[in-house]
Structure formats: structure tokens, C-alpha cells
Coordinates of C-alpha atoms and ligand atoms in Angstrom, one line a residue:
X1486 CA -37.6 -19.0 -69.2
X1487 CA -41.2 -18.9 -68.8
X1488 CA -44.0 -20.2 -71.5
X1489 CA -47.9 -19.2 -71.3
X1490 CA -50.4 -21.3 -72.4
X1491 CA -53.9 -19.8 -72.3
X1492 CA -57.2 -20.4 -74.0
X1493 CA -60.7 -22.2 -73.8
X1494 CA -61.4 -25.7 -72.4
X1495 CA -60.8 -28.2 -75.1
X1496 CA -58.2 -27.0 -77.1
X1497 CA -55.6 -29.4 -76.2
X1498 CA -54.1 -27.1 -73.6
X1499 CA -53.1 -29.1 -70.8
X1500 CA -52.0 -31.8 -72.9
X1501 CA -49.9 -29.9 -74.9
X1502 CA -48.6 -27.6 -72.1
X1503 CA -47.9 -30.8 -69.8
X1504 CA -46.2 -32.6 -72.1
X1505 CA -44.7 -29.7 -73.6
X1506 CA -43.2 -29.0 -69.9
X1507 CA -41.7 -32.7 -69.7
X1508 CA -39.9 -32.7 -73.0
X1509 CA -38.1 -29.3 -72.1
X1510 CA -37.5 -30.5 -68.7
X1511 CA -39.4 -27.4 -67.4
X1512 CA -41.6 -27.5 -64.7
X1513 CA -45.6 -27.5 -65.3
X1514 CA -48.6 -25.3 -63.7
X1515 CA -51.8 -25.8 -64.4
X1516 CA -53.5 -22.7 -62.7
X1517 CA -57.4 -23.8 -63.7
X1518 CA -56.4 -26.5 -61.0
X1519 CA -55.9 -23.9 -58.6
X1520 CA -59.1 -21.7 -59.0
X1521 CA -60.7 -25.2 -58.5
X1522 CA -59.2 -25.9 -55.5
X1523 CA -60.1 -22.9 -53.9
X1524 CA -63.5 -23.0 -55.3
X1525 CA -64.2 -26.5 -53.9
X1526 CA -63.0 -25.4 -50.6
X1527 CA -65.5 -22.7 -50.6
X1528 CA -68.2 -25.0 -51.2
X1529 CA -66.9 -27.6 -48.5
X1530 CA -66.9 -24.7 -46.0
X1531 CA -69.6 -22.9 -47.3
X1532 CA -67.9 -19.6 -47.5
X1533 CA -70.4 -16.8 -48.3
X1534 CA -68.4 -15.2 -51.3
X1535 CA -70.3 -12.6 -51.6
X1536 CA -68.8 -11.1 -48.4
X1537 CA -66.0 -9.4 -49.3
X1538 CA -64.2 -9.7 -45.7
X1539 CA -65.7 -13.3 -44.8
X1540 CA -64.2 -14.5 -48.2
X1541 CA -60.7 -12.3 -47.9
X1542 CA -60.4 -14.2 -44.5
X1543 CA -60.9 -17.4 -45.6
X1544 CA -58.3 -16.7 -48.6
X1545 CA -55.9 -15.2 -46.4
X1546 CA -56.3 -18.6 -43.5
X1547 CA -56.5 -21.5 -46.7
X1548 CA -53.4 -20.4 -49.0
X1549 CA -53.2 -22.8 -52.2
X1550 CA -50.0 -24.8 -52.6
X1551 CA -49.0 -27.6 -54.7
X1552 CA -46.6 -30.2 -53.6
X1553 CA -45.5 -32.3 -56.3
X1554 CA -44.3 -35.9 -55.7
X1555 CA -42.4 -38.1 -58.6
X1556 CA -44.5 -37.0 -61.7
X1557 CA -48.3 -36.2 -60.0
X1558 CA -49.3 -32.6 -58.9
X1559 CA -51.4 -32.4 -55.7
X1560 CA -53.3 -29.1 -54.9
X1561 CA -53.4 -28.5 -51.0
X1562 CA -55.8 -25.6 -49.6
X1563 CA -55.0 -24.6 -45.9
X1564 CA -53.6 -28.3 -45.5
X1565 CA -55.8 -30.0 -46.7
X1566 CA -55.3 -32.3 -49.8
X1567 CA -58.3 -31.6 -52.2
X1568 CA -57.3 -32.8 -55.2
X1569 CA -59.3 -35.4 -55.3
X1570 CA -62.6 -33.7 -55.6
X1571 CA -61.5 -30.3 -57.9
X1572 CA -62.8 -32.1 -60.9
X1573 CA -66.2 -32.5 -60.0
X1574 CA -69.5 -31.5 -61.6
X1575 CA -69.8 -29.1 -58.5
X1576 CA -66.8 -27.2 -58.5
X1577 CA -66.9 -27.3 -62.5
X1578 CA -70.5 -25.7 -62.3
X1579 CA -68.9 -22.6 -59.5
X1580 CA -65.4 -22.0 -60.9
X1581 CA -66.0 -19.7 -63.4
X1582 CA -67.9 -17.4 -60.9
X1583 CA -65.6 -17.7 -58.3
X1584 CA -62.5 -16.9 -60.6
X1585 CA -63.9 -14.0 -61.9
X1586 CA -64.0 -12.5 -57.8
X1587 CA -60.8 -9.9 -58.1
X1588 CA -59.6 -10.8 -54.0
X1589 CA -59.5 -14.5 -55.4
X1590 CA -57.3 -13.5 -58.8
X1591 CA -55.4 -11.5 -56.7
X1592 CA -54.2 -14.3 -54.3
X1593 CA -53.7 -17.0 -56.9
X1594 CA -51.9 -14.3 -59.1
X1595 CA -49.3 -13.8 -56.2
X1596 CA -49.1 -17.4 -55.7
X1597 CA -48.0 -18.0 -59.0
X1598 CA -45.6 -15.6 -59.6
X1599 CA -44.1 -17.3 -56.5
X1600 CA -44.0 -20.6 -58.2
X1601 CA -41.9 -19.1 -60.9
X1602 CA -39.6 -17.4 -59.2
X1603 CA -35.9 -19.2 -60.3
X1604 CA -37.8 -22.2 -62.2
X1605 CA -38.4 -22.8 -66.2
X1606 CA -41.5 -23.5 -65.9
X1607 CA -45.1 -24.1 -68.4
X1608 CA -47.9 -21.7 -66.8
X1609 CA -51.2 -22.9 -68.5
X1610 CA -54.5 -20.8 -67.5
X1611 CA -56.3 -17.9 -69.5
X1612 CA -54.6 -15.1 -68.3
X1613 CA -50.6 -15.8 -68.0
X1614 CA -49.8 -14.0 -70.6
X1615 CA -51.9 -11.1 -70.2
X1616 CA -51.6 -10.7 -66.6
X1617 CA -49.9 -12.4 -64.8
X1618 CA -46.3 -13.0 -66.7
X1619 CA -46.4 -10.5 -69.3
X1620 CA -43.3 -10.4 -69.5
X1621 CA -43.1 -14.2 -70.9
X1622 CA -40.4 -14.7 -73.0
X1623 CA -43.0 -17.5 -75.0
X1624 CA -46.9 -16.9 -75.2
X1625 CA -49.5 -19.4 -77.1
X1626 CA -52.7 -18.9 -77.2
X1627 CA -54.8 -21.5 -78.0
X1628 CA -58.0 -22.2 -80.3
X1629 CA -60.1 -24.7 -81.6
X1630 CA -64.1 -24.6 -82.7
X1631 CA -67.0 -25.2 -79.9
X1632 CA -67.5 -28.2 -81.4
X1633 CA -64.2 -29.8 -81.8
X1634 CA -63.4 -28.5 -78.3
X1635 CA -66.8 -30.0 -76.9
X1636 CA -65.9 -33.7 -78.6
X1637 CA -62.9 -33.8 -77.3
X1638 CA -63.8 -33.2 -73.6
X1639 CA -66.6 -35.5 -74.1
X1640 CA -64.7 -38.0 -74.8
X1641 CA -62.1 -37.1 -72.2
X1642 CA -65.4 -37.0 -69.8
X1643 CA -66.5 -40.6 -70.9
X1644 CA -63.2 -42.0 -70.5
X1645 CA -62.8 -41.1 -66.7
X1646 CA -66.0 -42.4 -66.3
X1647 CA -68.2 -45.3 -68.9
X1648 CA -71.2 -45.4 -67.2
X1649 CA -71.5 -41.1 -67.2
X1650 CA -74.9 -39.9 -68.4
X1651 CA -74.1 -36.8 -70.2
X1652 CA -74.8 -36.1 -74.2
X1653 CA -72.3 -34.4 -76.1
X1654 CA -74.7 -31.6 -76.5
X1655 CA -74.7 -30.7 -72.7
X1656 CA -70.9 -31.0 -72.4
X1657 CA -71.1 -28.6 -75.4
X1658 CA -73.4 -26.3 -73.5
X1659 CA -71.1 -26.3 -70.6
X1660 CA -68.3 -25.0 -73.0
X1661 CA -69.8 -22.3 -74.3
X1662 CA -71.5 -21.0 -71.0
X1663 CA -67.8 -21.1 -69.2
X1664 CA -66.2 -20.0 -72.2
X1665 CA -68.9 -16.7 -72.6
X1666 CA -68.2 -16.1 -68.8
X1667 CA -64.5 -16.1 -68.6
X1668 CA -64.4 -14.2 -71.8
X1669 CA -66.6 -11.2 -70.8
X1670 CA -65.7 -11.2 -67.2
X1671 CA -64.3 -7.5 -66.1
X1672 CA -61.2 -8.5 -64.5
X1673 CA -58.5 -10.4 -66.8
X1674 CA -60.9 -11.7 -69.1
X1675 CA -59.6 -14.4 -70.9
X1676 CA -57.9 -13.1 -74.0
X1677 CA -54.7 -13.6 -76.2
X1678 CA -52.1 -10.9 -75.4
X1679 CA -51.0 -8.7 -78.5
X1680 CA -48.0 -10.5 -78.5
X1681 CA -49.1 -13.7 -78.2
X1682 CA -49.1 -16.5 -81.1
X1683 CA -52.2 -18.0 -81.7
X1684 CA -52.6 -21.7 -82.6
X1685 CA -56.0 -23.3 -84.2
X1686 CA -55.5 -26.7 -82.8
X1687 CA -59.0 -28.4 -84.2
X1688 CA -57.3 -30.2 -87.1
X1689 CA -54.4 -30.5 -85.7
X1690 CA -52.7 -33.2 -82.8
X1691 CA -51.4 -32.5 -79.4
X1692 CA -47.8 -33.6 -81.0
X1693 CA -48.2 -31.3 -83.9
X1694 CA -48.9 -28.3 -81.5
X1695 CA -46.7 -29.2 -79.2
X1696 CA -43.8 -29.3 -82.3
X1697 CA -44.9 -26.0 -83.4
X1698 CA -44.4 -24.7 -79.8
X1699 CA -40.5 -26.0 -79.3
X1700 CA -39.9 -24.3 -82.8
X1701 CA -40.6 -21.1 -81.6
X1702 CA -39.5 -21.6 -78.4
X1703 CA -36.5 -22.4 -80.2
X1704 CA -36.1 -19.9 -82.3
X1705 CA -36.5 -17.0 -78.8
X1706 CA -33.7 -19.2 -76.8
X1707 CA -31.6 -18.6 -79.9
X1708 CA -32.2 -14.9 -80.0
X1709 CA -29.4 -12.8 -78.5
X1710 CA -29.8 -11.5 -75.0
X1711 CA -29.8 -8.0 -74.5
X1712 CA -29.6 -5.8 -71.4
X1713 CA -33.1 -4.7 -71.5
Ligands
DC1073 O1 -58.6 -24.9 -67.1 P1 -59.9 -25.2 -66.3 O2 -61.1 -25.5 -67.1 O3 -59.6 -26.3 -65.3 O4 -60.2 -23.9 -65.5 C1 -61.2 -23.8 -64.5 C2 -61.7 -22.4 -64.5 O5 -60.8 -21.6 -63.9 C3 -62.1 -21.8 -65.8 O6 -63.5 -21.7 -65.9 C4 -61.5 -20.4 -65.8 C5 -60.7 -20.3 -64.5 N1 -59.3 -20.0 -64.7 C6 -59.0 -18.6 -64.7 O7 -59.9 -17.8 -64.5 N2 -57.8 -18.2 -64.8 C7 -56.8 -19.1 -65.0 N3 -55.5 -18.7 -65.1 C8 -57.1 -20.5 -65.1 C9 -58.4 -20.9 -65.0

């Protein structure tokens, strides 16, 4: 059984899909974690990706894989360990412009329908269920206002690191710029698929989503199967 969980930064998603994932005893991806490992690999070996063949290349020589040991995730590109440094201001400032590159989607999309081949597994990102599982027998896609979202990764941001110079009104900047881009991009935009259920998680907590998503997760494992 596979679950999507797509939507904006700060709605809770990885949270809920994580913990979500634990409590089902499926197994989680978080793909954002991927398009930032790749993209800080192209800074680190400053890939020009705006050639076509010089980035193909590199893509083609530095696959993405994640090993997993006891409960932590680690993204390896090539083999190298990098995840340590995905969730800097760096990569955070290129990864929307690198994910929307269609040689890049391509490879990570192949990737993960690798990863979840034979597995029940969580897929978080913006475009599992529109692209890349659409087939998924669960799809979420979730919502929450700018500013709700913004708060909430602020406060994520300051916990990681006190002494962080940043206003909430940049973080919320940052939200809206990445959101705008991902959205409007030409190649799997990030959307909700038609038959995905859509969850506005600003009032509510990561429990109460994640309650609402093993209901109807629920209610498809007790549908009947068919041949189709
Ligand atoms: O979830 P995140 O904020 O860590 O994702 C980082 C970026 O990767 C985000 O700007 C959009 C992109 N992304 C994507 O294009 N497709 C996915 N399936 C997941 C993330």
C-alpha cells in the first residue's frame, strides 16, 4: 500500500507523514530530502546546470540513495554522505530551481518508484500523487495559510538553532517565493491530484491530521479488492 503526502512547506507534512509511517509500520520517504541532496551536490561540485549534458552526466555518475540505519535516514549522492549539509540556507535558496530541471525529476522519479517497489511505504513530496504514484491507493494533500505555515517553520528554524538571525517575516518571504515557484513550474507543478483529499491543517495538530489520515486509510484497506 502506498500513501502520498504532498503540499507546501509548513503544513505539518513531514511530521504527520513520518509519524504517520511509524504508527502503520510502513516505511517513510521524504523526497524534498532528495532534490536537496542532489542540489547540494551540485553546488559542492559546481555543476553548471544549465548544461544539459554536463548536468545529465553528473546525474547519471552521483545516483541518490538513502541507507537507513535504526530509525535515522541518511541521503548518500555518488557515495558520499551529505546529509549533513541538505538543510542549509544554500541549498534551501537553489532547490526549488534545480527541482524544477525535468533530467533531475526524471532521475529522482525513477529512484523512487524503486524505493517502493514490494514496501508499504509514506512518499511525502509535491508531486507523488500526481506523478509519480498515481496510482496510490491513499492521497493527502496538504494546506494551511502563509502565515500559519511561515510560524510554524520559524519556530521549527529557531529551535535548530537560538542564536539564528532571521524575522518571521523573511522566513515568510521564503515560503511564498518557494511555494509561487514550485506551484507555476511547467513540469509537475505542485498540485493536489483530482483524487486527492485535501486537509487544511492551520487549526488543527499533527495528531489530529494524522487521525484523520488512518481513518481513511482505514476505510480503503477495508474496501474489497478487485481484479482491476
Ligand atoms: O519538502 P522540502 O521543502 O524539503 O523540499 C525541498 C524542495 O524540493 C521544494 O522547494 C520543492 C522540491 N520538491 C519537489 O519539487 N518535488 C518533491 N517531490 C519534493 C520536493
Amino acid at each position: 500500500m502506498i500513501i502520498t503526502i504532498d503540499g507546501p512547506a509548513g503544513t505539518g507534512k513531514s511530521t504527520v507523514a513520518k509519524n504517520l509511517a511509524e504508527d502503520l509500520g510502513y516505511t517513510y520517504f521524504e523526497t524534498g530530502a532528495m532534490y536537496r541532496a542532489i542540489t547540494y551536490a551540485i553546488i559542492k561540485y559546481k555543476v553548471d546546470y544549465n548544461d544539459k549534458t554536463a548536468l545529465k552526466a553528473f546525474l547519471d555518475s552521483h545516483p541518490v540513495t538513502i541507507r537507513t540505519r535504526f530509525n535515522d535516514k541518511y541521503y548518500i549522492v555518488g557515495d558520499e554522505d551529505v546529509t549533513g549539509y541538505i538543510r542549509s540556507k544554500e541549498v534551501t535558496d537553489l532547490v526549488s530551481a534545480i527541482s524544477a530541471i525535468g533530467d533531475v525529476r526524471e532521475t529522482l522519479v525513477t529512484s523512487q518508484r524503486e524505493l517502493a517497489k514490494g514496501v508499504n511505504a509514506v512518499f511525502e513530496g509535491r508531486d507523488m500523487g500526481t506523478v509519480v504514484f498515481p496510482d496510490a491507493d491513499v492521497k493527502i494533500f496538504l494546506t494551511a495559510s502563509s502565515e500559519v505555515r511561515a510560524k510554524r517553520r520559524y519556530n521549527e528554524l529557531i529551535a535548530k538553532n537560538p542564536s539564528l538571525t532571521i524575522t518571521l517575516d523573511e522566513v515568510l518571504q521564503d515560503i511564498n517565493r518557494r511555494d509561487a515557484y514550485d506551484a507555476s513550474r511547467d513540469i509537475s507543478p505542485m498540485r493536489p491530484a483530482d483524487d486527492a483529499i485535501i486537509i487544511d491543517t492551520s487549526t488543527l495538530s499533527a495528531d489530529e491530521v494524522e487521525n484523520s489520515i488512518i481513518n481513511i486509510t482505514k476505510e480503503v484497506e477495508d474496501r474489497p479488492l478487485t481484479n482491476q
